[in-house]
Coordinates of C-alpha atoms in Angstrom, one line a residue:
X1 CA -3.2 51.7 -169.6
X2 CA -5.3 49.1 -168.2
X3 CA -8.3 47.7 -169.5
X4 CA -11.7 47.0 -168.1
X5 CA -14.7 44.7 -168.9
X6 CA -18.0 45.6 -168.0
X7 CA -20.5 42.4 -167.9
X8 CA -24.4 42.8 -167.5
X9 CA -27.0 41.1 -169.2
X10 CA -29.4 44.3 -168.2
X11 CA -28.6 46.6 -171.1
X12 CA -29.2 49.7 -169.4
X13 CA -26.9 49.1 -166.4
X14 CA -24.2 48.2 -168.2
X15 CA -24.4 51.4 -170.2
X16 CA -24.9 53.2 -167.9
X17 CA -21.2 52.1 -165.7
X18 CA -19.8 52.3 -169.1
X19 CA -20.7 56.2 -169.1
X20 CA -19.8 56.8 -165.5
X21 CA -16.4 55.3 -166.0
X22 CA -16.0 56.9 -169.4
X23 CA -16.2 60.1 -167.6
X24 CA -13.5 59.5 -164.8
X25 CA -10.1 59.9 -165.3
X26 CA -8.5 56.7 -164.2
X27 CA -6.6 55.9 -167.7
X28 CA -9.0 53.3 -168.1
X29 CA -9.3 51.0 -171.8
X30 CA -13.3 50.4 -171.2
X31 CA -15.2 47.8 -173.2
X32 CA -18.3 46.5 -172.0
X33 CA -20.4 43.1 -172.5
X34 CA -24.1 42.4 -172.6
X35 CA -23.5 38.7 -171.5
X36 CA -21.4 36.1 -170.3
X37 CA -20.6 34.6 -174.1
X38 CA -20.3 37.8 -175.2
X39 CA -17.0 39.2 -172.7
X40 CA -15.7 35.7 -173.4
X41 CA -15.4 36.5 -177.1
X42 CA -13.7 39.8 -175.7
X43 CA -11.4 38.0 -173.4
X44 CA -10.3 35.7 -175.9
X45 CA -9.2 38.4 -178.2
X46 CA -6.9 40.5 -175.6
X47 CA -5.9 40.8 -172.0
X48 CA -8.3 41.9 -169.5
X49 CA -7.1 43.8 -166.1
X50 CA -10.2 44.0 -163.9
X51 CA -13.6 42.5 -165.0
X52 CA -16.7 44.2 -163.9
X53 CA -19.7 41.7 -163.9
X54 CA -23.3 40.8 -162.6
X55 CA -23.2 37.6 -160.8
X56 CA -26.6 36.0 -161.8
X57 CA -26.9 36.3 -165.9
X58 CA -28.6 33.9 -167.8
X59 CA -26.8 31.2 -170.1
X60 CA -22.9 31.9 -169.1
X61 CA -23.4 33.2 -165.2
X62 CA -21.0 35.2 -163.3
X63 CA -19.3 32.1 -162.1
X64 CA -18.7 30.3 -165.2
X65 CA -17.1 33.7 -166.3
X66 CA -14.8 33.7 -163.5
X67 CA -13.1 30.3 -164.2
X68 CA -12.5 31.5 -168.0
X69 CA -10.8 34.1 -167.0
X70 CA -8.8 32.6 -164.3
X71 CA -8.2 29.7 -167.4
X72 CA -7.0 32.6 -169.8
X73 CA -5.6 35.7 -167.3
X74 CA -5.3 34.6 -164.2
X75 CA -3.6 38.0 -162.9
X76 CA -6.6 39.6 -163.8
X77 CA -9.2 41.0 -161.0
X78 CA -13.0 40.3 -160.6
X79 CA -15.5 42.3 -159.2
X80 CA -19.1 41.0 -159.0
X81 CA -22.7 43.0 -158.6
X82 CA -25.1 41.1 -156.9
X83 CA -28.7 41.2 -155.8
X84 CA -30.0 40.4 -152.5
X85 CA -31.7 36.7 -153.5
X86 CA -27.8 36.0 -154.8
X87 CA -26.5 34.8 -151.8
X88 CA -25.5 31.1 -152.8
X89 CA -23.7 32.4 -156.0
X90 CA -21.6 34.8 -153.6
X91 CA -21.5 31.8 -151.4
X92 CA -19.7 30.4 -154.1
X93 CA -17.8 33.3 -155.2
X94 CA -16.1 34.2 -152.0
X95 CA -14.6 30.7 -152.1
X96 CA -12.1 32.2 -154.5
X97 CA -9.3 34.8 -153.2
X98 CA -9.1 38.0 -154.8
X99 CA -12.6 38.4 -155.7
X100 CA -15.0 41.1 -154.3
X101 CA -18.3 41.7 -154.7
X102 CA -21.1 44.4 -154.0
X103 CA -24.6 44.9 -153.6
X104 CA -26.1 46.4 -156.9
X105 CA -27.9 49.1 -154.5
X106 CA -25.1 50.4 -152.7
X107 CA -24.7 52.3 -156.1
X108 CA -22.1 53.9 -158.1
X109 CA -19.6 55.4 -155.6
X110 CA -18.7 51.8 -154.5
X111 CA -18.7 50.5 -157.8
X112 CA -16.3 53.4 -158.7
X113 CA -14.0 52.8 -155.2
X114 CA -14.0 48.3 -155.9
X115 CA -12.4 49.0 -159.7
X116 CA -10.2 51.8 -157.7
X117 CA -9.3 49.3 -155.2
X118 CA -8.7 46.5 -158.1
X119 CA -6.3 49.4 -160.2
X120 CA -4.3 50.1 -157.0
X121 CA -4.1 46.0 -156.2
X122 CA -2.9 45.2 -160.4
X123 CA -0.1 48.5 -160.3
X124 CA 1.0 46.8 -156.5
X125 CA 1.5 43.4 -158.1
X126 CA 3.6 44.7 -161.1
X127 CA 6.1 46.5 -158.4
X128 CA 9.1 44.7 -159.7
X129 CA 10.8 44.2 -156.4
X130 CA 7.9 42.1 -155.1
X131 CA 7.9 40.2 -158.6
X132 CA 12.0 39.5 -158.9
X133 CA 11.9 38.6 -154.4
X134 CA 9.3 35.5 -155.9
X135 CA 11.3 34.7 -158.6
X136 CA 14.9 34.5 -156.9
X137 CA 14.2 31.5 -155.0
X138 CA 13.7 30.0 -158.4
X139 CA 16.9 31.6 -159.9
X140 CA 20.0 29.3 -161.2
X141 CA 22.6 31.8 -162.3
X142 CA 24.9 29.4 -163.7
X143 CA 21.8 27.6 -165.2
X144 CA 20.6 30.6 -167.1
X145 CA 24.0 32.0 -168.3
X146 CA 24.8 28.7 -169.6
X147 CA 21.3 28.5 -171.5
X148 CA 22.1 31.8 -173.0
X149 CA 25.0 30.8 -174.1
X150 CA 24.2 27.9 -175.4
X151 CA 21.1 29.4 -177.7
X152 CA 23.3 32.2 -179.1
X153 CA 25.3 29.8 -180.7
X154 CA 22.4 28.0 -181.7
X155 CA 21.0 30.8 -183.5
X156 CA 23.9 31.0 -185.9
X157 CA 25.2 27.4 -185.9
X158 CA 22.7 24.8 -184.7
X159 CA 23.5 21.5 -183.9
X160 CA 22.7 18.3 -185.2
X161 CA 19.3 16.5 -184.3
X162 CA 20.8 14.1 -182.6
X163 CA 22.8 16.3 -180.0
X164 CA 20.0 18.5 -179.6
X165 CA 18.2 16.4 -176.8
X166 CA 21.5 15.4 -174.7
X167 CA 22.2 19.0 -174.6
X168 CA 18.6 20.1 -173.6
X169 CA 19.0 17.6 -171.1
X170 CA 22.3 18.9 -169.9
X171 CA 21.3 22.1 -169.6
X172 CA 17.6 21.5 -167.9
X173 CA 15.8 23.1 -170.7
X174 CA 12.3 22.1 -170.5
X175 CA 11.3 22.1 -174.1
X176 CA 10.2 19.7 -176.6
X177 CA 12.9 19.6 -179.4
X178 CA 10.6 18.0 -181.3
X179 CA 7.9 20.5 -181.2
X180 CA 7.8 23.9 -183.0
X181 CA 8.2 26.6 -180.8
X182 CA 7.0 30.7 -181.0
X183 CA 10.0 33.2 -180.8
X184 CA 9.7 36.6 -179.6
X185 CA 12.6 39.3 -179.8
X186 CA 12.5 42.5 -176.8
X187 CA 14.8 45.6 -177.4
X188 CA 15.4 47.0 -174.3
X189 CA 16.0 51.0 -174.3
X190 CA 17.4 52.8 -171.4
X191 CA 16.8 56.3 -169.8
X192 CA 19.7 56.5 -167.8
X193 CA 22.5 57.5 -169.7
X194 CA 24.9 55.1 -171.7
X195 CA 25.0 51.8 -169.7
X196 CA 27.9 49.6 -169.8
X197 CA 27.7 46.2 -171.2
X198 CA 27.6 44.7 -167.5
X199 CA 24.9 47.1 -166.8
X200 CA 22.7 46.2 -170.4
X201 CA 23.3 42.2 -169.3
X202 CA 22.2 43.1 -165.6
X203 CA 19.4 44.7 -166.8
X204 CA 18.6 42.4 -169.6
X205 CA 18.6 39.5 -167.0
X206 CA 16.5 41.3 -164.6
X207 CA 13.7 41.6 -167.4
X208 CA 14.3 38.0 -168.4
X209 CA 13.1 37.0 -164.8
X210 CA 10.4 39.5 -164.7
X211 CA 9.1 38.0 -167.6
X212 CA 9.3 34.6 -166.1
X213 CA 7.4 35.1 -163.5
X214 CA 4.7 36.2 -165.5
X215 CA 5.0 33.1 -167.8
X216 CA 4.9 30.8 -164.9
X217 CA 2.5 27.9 -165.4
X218 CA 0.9 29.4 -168.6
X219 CA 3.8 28.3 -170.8
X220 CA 6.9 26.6 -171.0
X221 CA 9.8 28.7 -172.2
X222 CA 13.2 30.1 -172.2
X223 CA 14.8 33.0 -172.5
X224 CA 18.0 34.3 -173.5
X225 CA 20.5 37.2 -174.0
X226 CA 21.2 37.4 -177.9
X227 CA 24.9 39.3 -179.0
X228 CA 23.3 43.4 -179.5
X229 CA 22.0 42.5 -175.1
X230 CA 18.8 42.2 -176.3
X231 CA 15.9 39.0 -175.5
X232 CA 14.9 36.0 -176.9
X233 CA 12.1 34.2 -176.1
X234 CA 11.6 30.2 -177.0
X235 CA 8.1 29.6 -175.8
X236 CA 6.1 26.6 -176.7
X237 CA 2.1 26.2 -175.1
X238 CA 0.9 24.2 -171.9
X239 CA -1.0 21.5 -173.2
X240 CA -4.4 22.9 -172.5
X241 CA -3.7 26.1 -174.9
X242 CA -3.2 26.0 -178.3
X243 CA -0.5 28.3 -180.2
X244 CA -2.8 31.4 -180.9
X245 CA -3.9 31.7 -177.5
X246 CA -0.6 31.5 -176.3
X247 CA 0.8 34.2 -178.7
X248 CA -2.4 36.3 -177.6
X249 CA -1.4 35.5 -174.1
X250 CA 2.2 36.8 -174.8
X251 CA 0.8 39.9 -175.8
X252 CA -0.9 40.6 -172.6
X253 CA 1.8 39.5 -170.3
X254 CA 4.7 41.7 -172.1
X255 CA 2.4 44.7 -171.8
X256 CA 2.6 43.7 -168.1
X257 CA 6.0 43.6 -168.2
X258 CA 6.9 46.6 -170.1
X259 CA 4.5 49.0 -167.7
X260 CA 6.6 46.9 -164.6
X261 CA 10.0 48.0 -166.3
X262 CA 9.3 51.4 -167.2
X263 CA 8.0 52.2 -164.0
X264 CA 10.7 50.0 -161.7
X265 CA 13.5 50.0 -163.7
X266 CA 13.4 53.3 -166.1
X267 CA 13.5 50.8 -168.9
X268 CA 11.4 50.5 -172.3
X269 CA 11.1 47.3 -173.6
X270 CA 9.5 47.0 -177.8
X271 CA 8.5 43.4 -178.6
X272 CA 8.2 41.3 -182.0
X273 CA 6.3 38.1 -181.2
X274 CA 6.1 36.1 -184.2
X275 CA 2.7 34.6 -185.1
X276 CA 3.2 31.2 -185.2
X277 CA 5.6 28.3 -184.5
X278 CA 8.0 27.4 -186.3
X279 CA 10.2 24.2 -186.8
X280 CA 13.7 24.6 -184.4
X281 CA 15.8 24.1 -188.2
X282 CA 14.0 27.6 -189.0
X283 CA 14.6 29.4 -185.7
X284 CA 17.6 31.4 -186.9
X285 CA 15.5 32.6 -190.0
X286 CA 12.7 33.4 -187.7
X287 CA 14.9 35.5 -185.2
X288 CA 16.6 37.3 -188.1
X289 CA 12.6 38.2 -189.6
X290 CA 12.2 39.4 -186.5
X291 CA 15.4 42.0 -186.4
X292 CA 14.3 42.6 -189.2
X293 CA 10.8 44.2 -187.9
X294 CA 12.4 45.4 -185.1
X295 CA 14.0 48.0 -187.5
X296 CA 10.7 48.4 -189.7
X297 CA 9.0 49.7 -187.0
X298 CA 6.5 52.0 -187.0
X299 CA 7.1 55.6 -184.7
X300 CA 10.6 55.0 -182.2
X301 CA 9.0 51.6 -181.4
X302 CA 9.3 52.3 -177.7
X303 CA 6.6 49.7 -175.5
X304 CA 5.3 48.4 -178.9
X305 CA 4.3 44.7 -178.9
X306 CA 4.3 43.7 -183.0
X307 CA 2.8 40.4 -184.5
X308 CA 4.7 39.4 -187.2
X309 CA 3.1 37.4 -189.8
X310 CA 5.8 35.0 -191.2
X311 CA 3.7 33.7 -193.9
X312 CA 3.0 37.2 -195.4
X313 CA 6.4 38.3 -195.0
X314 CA 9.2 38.5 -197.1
X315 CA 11.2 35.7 -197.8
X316 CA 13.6 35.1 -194.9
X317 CA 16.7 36.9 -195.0
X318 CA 20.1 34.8 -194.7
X319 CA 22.2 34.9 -191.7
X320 CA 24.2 38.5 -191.4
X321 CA 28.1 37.9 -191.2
X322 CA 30.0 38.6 -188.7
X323 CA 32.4 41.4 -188.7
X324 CA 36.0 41.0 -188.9
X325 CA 37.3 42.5 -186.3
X326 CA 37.0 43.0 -182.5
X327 CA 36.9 46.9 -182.4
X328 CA 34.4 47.2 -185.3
X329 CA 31.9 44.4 -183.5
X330 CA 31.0 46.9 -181.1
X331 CA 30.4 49.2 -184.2
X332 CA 28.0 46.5 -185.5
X333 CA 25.7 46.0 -182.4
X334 CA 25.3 50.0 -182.0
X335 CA 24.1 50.8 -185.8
X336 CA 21.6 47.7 -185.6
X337 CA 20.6 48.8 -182.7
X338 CA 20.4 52.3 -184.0
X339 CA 22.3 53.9 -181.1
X340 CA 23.5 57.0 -183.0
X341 CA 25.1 58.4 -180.2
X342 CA 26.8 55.7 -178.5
X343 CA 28.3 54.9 -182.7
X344 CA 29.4 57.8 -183.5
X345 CA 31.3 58.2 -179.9
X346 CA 32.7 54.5 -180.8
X347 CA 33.4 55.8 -183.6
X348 CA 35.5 58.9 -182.4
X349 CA 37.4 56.7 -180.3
X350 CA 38.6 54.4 -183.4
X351 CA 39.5 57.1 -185.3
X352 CA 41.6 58.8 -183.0
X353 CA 44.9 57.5 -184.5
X354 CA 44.1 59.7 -187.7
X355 CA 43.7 62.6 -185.6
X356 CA 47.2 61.6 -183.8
X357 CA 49.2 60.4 -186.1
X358 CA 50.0 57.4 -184.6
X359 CA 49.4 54.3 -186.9
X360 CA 50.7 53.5 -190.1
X361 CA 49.1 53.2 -193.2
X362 CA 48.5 49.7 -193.4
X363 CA 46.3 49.8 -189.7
X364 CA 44.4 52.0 -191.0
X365 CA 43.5 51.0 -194.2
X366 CA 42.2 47.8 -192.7
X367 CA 40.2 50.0 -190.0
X368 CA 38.8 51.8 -192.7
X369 CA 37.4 49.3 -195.0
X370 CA 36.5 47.2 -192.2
X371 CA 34.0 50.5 -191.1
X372 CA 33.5 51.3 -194.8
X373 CA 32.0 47.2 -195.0
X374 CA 29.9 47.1 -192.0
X375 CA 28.1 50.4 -193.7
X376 CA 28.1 49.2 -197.0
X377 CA 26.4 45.8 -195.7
X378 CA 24.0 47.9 -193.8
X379 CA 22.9 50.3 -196.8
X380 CA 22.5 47.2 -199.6
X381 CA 20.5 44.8 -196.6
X382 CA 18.3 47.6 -196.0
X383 CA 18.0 49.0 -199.6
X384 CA 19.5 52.1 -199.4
X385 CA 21.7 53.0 -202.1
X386 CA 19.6 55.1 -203.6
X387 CA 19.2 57.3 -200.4
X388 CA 23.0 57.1 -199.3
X389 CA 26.0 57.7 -201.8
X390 CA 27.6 54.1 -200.6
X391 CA 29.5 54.0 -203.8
X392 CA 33.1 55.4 -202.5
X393 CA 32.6 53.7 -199.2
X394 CA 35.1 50.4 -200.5
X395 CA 37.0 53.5 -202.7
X396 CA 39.5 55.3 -200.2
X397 CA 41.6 56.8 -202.7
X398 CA 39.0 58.6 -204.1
X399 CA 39.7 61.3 -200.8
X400 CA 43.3 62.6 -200.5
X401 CA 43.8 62.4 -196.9
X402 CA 42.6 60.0 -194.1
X403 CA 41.1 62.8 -192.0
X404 CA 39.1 63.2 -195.0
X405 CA 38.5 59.2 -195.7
X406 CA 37.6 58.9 -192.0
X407 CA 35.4 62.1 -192.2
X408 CA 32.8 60.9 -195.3
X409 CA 32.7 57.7 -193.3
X410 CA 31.5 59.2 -190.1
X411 CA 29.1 61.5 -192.5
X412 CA 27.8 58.4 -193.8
X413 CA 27.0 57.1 -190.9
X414 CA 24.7 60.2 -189.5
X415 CA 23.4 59.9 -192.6
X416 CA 22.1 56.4 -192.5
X417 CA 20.9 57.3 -188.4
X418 CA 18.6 59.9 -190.0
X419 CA 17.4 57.8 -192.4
X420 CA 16.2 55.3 -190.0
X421 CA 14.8 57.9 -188.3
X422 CA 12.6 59.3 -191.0
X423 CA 11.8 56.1 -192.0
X424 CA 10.6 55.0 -188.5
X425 CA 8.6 58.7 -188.8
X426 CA 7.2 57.7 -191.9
X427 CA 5.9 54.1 -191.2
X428 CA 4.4 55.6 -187.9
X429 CA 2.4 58.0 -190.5
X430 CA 1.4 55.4 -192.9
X431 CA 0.2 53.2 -189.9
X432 CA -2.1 55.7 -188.4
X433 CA -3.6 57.3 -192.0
X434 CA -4.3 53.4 -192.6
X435 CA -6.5 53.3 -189.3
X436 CA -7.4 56.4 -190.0
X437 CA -9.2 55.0 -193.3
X438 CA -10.6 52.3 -191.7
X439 CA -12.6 54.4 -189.0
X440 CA -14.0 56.1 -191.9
X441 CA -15.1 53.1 -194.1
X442 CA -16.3 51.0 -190.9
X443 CA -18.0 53.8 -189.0
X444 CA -20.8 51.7 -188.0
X445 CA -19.2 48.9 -186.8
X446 CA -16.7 47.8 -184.0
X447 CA -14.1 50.5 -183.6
X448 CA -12.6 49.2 -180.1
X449 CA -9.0 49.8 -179.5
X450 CA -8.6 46.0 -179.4
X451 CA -9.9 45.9 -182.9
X452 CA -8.5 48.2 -184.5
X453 CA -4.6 47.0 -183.1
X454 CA -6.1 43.8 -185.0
X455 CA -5.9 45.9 -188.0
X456 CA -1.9 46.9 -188.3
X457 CA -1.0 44.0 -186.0
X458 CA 0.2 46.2 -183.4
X459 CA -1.0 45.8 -179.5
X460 CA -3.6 48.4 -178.0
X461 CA -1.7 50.4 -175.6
X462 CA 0.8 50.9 -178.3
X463 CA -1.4 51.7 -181.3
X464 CA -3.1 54.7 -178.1
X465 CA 0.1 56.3 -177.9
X466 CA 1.4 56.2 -181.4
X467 CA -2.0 57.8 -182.8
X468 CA -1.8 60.6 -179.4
X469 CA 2.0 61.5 -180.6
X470 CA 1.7 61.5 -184.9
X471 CA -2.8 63.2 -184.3
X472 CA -2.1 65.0 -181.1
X473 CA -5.8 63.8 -180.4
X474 CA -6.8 60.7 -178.2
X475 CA -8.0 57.9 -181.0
X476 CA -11.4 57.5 -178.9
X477 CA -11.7 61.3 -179.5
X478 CA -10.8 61.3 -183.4
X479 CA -13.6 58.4 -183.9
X480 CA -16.1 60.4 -182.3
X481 CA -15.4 63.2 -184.2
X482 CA -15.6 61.4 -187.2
X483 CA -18.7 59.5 -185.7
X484 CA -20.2 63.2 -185.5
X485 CA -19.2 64.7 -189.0
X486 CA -20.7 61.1 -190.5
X487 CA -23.7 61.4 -188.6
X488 CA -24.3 65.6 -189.4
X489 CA -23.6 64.7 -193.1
X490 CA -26.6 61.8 -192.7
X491 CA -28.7 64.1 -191.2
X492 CA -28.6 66.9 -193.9
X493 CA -29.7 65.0 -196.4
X494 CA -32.6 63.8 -194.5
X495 CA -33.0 60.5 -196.5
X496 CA -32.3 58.5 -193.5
X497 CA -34.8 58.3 -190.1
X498 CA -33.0 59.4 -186.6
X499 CA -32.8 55.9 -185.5
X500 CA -31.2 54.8 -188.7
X501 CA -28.6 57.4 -189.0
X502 CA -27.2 56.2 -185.5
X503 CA -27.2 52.9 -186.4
X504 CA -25.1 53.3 -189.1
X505 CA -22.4 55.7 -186.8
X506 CA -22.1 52.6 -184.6
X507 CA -25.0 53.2 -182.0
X508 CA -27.9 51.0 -182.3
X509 CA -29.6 52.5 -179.1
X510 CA -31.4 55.7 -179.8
X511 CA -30.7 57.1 -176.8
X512 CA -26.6 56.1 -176.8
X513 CA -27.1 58.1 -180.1
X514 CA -28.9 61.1 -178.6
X515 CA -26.5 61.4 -175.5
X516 CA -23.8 61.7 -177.8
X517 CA -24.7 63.7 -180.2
X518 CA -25.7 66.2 -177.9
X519 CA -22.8 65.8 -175.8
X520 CA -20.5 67.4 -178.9
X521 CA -23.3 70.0 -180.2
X522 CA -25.6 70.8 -177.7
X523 CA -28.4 69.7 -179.9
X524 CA -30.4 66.4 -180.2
X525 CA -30.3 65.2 -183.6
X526 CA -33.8 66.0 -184.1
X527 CA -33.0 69.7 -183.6
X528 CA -30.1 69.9 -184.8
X529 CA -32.2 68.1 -188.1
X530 CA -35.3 70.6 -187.5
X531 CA -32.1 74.0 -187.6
X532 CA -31.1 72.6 -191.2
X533 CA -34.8 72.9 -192.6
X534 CA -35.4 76.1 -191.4

């Protein structure tokens, strides 16, 4: 979903676009501004796809607006309304590529067909072929392989200060060892069948560049492929931006990126972006906190964008250690990953020898307990032993055969999968009751899409579609119910005037207040006021 500012400093007009595009079905996030200071406050809190705005507007003009948001999202796509006595701001405005403009009197239908145009011209720049033919000429293979390997070591074994800048150096990576850097973590899920490990590093690669591209200019990073084929981002600000707007930045450009790969690549890409630097001696912990989200997520995750706060979080957990052996690694990757499947087809394949007959005793007693470890660790790191009977897991002889050893193992395995599941199901729940209680104890006041994501730390378009999956109701469509059933309540008791009572459900015009009302019961509130006496 992309999202769209509307910008007026005449009240009435921008209501009124605000209504016209509310009623159009164009999958548009619409917000709207009454001035030039106050869409800046808006752009500064999310990403902005197509800006609506009058040219000429007192204090902060069209103009002014248009360099902020080139400064802040520079992908993003300006319309302007003018007037006929405008002519030097246009003169101005046309200077700039990418930016259109229209007469205020040639009315709504090419208002409508400009933010049409702008849609079509934002979906045609995230076609990812166009993006990666850019980004190829910039491409080091060798480069980028070697910086990946280089930072998966350094995740579980980093090297001394003094190597650090040789090796940066070596390896052309452009950041500041001195400085703290952000770290973000993407999961990549795909939709065509059980990809090979070649295909999952193809693929992962592919998204790294994507991403790139979108980075380019606004921050210096790098990324990498981490053991389970999943991202890692090092990123650390351009001088002109400080951390937060770079993390808010982030946030805007992975939504990019995850629309780009869903649509190009039949890809879904979830995100935890941690929300703030942190000091290169503490990047391991950070990337582990951030796993450890990963699997805390709320819902199945898929296209979510997650801030995690490191100072309210637990303490960071210590490094996980490696399993023992080859054949179980690939174990490992698939339960973090939680791939039940793809495990439990692994795991088929490992046990086959029980089935067959063909190993001895002592193979597979160390396959066994090296399976029977890589669950136990998995069921004490994530608290489970109350939910999962781990206790004969490092006991084999408590089960007579090993078709029967191997059998509770693969039992306790589904059983762990479902676990995750329901507990993904049951965070997704507790996420949206908790908005769900903060529409109804801030009904008056801002109850944007950007604000409340604010509220559980989760990005817009993710928060839309988790509510629309655990409600089965659009979130715009649940506040306006509750808007209504506040407002009714109001108006029955009769203590409060007309006016007051749609201040208080969030609409401080009367006739906002009116429209809607009588939009869901066919009554103004006056009559629906004057019914109740009689």
């Amino acid at each position: 979903m992309y999202r769209l500012l509307i910008v007026d400093d005449e009240q009435i007009i921008t209501d009124g676009l605000f209504e016209v595009f509310s009623k159009l079905d164009l999958e548009l996030d619409i917000y709207k501004a009454y001035s030039g200071q106050e869409a800046l406050q808006w752009l500064n809190r999310t990403r902005f796809d197509i800006v609506l705005s009058d040219i000429s507007m007192p204090g902060m003009d069209g103009l002014a607006l248009m360099e902020a948001i080139r400064r802040s999202w520079p992908r993003c796509k300006v319309v302007f309304l003018t007037g006929f006595n405008d002519f030097e701001y246009v003169y101005q405005a046309i200077q700039h590529p990418g930016v259109k403009y229209l007469l205020k009197s040639e009315g709504y239908p090419k208002v409508i067909d400009a933010v049409k145009q702008s849609v079509k011209e934002v979906e045609d720049e995230l076609q990812i072929h166009d993006l990666l033919q850019q980004s190829r000429a910039h491409r080091d293979t060798i480069e980028t392989l070697a910086q990946s390997n280089y930072f998966r070591n350094f995740l579980f074994d980093a090297p001394k200060d003094e190597t650090v800048r040789e090796d940066f150096r070596r390896l052309n990576v452009r950041l500041d060892h001195e400085a703290p850097v952000l770290v973000a973590l993407a999961s990549l899920t795909h939709t065509d069948g059980k990809p090979s490990h070649a295909y999952r590093q193809d693929r992962a690669l592919t998204v790294k560049m994507l991403s790139d591209s979108f980075f380019a200019g606004q921050a210096t990073c790098v990324g990498f492929i981490d053991r389970y084929d999943d991202l890692v981002w090092l990123v650390q600000p351009i001088s002109s931006r400080t951390h937060e707007e770079t993390v808010r930045y982030l946030e805007g450009m992975f939504e990019l990126v995850q629309q780009a790969c869903l649509d190009s690549l039949e890809t879904t890409v979830t995100v935890a972006l941690a929300d703030e630097p942190a000091a290169w001696d503490r990047i391991s912990s950070v990337y582990e906190k951030l796993r450890e989200r990963q699997h805390y997520r709320a819902g199945d995750g898929t296209r979510m964008i997650q801030r995690v706060l490191l100072k309210e979080s637990d303490p960071f957990p210590s490094l996980r250690e490696r399993s023992p052996r080859d054949k179980a690694e690939a174990l490992t990757v698939l339960l973090e990953s939680g791939r039940k499947e793809e495990f439990l087809e692994v795991f088929d394949e490992l046990a086959e020898p029980v089935r067959t007959g063909r190993a001895g005793a002592a193979y597979l007693t160390e396959l066994y307990y090296t399976i029977a470890l890589l669950l136990f660790s998995y069921v004490n790191r994530w608290e489970l032993r109350e939910k999962v009977s781990a206790e004969g897991l490092m006991q084999a002889e408590l089960y007579p055969s090993w078709s029967e050893r191997f059998a509770y193992l693969r039992d306790t395995a589904a059983a762990i999968f479902s676990l995750r599941q329901s507990g993904e199901q049951n965070r997704a729940a507790a996420a949206i009751d908790k908005i769900c209680a903060y529409v109804e104890e801030h009904i008056g006041e801002d109850l944007s899409l950007v604000r409340l994501a604010e509220v559980i730390h989760f990005n817009p378009s993710y928060l839309s579609r988790l509510f629309k999956l655990e409600r089965g109701v659009n979130l715009s469509e649940y506040i306006e119910e509750t808007r209504l059933a506040a407002a009714k309540e109001m108006l029955r008791k009769g203590e409060l005037k007309i006016s007051e009572v749609g201040a208080k459900v969030g609409y401080e015009a009367a006739h906002s207040f009116t429209r809607f009302f009588k939009k869901w019961t066919g009554l103004t509130p006056q009559d629906y006021r004057d019914g109740i006496r009689t």
